[in-house]
Amino acid sequence: MTTDLNCESCGMPIESGHYCQYCTDGQGNLQDFDTRFAAMVDWQQRRSPGASRETIEAETRSYMSTMPAWRNHPGLTNA
Ligand SMILES: [Zn+2]
């Protein structure tokens, strides 16, 4: 039996719960927006080494705005 769960913060497939191991702290709580945003910018930068910082940040914002954990976050709504 397969599950169809994805992390509500970054979208990666997970086995259970709402968030993956990368998006939570040691207690299983979701990390704050700034922490996740910085980590996802880094991740995106590794995938697109030639892209400018502005492009990377815009792509990261638009990706995060599709995620249940972040889509109503004030850090994204006025971007
Ligand atoms: Zn995640």
JSON list of C-alpha atoms and ligand atoms in Angstrom, two decimals, residues 7 10 20 23, ligand 1:
[
{"chain": "A", "resi": 7, "resn": "CYS", "atom": "CA", "xyz": [5.26, 17.54, 3.09]},
{"chain": "A", "resi": 10, "resn": "CYS", "atom": "CA", "xyz": [8.22, 21.69, 0.73]},
{"chain": "A", "resi": 20, "resn": "CYS", "atom": "CA", "xyz": [9.26, 16.08, 6.29]},
{"chain": "A", "resi": 23, "resn": "CYS", "atom": "CA", "xyz": [11.14, 21.20, 7.52]},
{"chain": "B", "resi": 1, "resn": "ZN", "atom": "ZN", "xyz": [9.41, 19.47, 3.89]}
]
